[in-house]
mmCIF file of C-alpha atoms in Angstrom:
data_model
loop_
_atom_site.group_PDB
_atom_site.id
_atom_site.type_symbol
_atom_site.label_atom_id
_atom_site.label_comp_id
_atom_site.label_asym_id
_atom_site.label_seq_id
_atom_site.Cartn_x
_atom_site.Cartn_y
_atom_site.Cartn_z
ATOM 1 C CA UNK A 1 107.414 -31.270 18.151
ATOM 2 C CA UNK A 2 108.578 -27.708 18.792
ATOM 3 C CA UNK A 3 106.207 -24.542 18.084
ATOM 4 C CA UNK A 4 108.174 -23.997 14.885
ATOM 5 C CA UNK A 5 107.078 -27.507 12.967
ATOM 6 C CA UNK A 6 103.556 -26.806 14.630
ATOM 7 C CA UNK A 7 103.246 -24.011 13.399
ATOM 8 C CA UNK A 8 104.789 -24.620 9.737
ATOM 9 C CA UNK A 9 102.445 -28.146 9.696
ATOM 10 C CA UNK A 10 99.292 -25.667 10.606
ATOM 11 C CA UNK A 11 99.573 -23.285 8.465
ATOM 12 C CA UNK A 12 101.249 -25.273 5.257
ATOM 13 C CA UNK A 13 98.745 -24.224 2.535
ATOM 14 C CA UNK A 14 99.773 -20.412 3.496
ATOM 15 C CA UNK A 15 103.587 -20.822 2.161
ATOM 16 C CA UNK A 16 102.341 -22.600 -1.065
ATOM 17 C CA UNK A 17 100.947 -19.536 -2.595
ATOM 18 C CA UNK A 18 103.427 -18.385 -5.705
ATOM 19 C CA UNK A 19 103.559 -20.060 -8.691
ATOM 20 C CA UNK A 20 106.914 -22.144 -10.077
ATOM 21 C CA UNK A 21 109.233 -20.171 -11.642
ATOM 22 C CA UNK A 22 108.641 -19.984 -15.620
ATOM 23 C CA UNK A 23 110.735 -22.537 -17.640
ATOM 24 C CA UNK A 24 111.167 -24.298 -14.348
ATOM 25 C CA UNK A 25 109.709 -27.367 -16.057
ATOM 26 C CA UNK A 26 111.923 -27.245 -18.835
ATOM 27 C CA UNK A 27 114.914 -27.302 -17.174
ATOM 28 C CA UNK A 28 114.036 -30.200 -14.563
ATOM 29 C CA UNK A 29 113.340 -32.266 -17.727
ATOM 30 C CA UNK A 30 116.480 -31.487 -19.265
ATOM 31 C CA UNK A 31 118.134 -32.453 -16.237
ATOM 32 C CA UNK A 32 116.529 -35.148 -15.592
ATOM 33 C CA UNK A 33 116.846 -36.483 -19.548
ATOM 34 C CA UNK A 34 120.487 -35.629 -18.960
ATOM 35 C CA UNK A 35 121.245 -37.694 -15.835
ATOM 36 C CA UNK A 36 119.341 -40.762 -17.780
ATOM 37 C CA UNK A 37 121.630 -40.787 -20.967
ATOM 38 C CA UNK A 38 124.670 -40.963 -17.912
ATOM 39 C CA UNK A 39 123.047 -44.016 -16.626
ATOM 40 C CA UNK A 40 125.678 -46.878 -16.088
ATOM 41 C CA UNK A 41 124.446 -50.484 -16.748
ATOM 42 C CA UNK A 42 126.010 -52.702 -14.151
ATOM 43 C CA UNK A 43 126.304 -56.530 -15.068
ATOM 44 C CA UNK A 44 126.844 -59.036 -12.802
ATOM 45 C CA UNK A 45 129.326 -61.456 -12.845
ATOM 46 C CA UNK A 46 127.896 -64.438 -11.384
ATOM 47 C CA UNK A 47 130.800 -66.546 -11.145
ATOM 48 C CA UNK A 48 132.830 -63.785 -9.184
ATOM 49 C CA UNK A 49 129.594 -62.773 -6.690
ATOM 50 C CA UNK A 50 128.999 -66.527 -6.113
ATOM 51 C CA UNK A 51 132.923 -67.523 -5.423
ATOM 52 C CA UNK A 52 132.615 -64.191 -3.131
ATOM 53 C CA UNK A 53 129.445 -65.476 -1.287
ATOM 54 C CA UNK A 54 131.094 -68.966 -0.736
ATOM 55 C CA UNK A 55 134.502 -67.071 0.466
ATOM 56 C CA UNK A 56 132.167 -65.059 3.426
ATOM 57 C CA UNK A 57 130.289 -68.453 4.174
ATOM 58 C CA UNK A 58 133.601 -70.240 5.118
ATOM 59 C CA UNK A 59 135.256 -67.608 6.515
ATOM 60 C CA UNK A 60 131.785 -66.915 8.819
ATOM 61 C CA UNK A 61 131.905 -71.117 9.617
ATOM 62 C CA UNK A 62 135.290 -70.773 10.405
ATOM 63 C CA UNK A 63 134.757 -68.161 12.839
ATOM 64 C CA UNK A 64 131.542 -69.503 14.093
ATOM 65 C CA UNK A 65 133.456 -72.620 14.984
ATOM 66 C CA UNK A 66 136.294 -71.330 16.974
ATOM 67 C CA UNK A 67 134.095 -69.010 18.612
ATOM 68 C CA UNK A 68 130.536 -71.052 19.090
ATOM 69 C CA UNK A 69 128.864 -67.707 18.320
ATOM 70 C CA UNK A 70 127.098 -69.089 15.084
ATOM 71 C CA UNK A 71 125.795 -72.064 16.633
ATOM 72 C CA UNK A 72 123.469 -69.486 18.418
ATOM 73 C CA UNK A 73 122.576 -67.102 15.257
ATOM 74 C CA UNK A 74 119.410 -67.612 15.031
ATOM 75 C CA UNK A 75 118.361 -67.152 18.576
ATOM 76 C CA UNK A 76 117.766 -63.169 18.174
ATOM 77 C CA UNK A 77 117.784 -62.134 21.488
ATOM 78 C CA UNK A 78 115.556 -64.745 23.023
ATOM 79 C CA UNK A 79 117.807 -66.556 26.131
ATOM 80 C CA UNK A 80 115.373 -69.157 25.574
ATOM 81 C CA UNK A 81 116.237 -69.796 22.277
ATOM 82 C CA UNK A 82 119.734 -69.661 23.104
ATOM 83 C CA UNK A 83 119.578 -72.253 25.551
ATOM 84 C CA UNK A 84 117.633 -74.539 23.277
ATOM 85 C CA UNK A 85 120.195 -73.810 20.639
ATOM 86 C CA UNK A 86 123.069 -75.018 23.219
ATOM 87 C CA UNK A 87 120.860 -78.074 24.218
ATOM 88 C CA UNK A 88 120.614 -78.993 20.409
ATOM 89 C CA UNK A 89 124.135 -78.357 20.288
ATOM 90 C CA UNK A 90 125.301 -80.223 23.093
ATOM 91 C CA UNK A 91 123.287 -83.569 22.199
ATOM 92 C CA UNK A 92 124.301 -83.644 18.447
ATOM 93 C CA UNK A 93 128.151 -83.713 20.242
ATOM 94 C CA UNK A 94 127.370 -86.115 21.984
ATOM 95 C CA UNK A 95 125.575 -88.426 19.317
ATOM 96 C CA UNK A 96 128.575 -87.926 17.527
ATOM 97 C CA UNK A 97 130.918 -88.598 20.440
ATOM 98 C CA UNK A 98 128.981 -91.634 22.325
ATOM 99 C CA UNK A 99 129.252 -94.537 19.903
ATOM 100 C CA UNK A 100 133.381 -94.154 19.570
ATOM 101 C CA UNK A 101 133.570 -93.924 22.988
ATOM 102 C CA UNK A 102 134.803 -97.085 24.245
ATOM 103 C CA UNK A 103 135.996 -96.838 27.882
ATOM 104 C CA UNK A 104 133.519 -94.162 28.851
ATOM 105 C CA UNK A 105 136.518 -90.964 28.941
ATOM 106 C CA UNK A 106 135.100 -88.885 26.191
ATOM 107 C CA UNK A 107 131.858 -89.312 27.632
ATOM 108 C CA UNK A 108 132.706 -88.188 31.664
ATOM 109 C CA UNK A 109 134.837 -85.331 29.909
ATOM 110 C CA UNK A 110 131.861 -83.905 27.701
ATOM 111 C CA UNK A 111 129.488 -84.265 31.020
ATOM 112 C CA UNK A 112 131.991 -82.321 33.300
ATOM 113 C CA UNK A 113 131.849 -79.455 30.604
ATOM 114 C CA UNK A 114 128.247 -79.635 29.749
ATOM 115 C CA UNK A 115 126.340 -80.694 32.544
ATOM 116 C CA UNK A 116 125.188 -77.987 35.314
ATOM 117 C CA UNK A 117 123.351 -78.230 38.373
ATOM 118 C CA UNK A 118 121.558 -75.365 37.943
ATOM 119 C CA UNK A 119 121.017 -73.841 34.306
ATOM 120 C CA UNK A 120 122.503 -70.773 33.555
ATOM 121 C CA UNK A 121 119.266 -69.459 32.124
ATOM 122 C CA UNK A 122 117.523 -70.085 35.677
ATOM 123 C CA UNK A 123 120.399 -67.808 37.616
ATOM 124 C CA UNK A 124 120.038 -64.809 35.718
ATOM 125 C CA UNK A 125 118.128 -62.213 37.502
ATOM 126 C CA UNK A 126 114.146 -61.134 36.273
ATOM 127 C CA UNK A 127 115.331 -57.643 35.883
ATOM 128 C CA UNK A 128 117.708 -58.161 33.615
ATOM 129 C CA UNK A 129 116.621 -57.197 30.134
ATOM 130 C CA UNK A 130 116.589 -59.865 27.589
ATOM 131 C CA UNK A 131 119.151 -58.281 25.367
ATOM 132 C CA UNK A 132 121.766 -58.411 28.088
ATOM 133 C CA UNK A 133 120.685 -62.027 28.871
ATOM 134 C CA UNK A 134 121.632 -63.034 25.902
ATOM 135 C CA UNK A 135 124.773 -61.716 26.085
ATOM 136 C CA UNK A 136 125.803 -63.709 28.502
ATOM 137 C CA UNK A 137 124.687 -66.863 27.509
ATOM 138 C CA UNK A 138 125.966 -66.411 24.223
ATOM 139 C CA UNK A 139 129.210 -66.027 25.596
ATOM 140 C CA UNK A 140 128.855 -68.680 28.114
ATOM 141 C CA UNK A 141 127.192 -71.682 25.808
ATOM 142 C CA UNK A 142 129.433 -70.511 23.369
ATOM 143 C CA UNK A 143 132.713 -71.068 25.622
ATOM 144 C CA UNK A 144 131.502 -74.496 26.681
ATOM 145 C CA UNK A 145 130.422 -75.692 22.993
ATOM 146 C CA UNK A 146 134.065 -74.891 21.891
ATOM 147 C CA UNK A 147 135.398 -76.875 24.861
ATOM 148 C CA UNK A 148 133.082 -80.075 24.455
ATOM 149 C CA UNK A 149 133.876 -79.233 20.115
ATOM 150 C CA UNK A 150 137.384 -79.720 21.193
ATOM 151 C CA UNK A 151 136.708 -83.017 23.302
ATOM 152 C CA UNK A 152 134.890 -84.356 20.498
ATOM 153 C CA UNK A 153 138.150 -83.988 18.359
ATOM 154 C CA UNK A 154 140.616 -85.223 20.729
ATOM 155 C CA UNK A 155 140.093 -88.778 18.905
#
């Protein structure tokens, strides 16, 4: 806080010493009567709000599914969560996947996208901030969940 504001907060009852100017009620009520009676009433139109509610949903479902970023939403910026989110992910693929897989090729191809020696998660470095983590395995999990999406489609 500068000396200005210090000042100002120190001494406030000092500049509150004259009195409001006469009619000065009078003409704040009038105004404020007069923005009332201009008052607007807004009604809704349900149907339209709804339609354009169910419009964003697909279009954010169609974008979280070519991009894998909304399989992640609601991991905030917890690389934890993230990963979990990618884990969850990655096994509902492959409960999906496994029981049509017949000769064992859908299965080897979602293992060579999904499977890693060593977790992402583990190689980041301590002093990255969290944020930043998660960035990067956003973008990461995300990449290889639209690959092993795409692998699960190829039948």
């Amino acid at each position: 806080m500068n000396e200005l504001e210090k000042y100002i907060k120190e001494n406030a009852g000092a500049f509150d010493t004259e009195d409001l100017p006469s009619g000065h009620l009078e003409r704040f009520e009038a105004k404020l009567d007069a923005g009332l009676s201009r008052r607007r009433t807004v009604t809704l139109d349900w149907r339209r709000l709804t339609l354009a509610i169910a419009a964003a949903a697909a279009v954010l479902l169609v974008i979280g599914i070519q991009s894998g970023k909304l399989w992640m939403a609601g991991a905030g910026n917890d690389p934890a969560a993230v990963y979990s989110a990618y884990s969850d992910r990655t096994a509902s693929l492959y409960d999906r996947v496994l029981p049509k897989d017949y000769d064992g090729s859908m299965e080897n191809a979602l293992r060579s996208i999904a499977e890693e020696n060593v977790p992402l998660i583990d190689q980041l470095p301590d002093e990255m901030d969290n944020a930043a983590k998660t960035a990067i395995l956003r973008e990461y999990y995300g990449e290889l969940l639209e690959g092993a999406r795409k692998v699960s489609k190829s039948r």
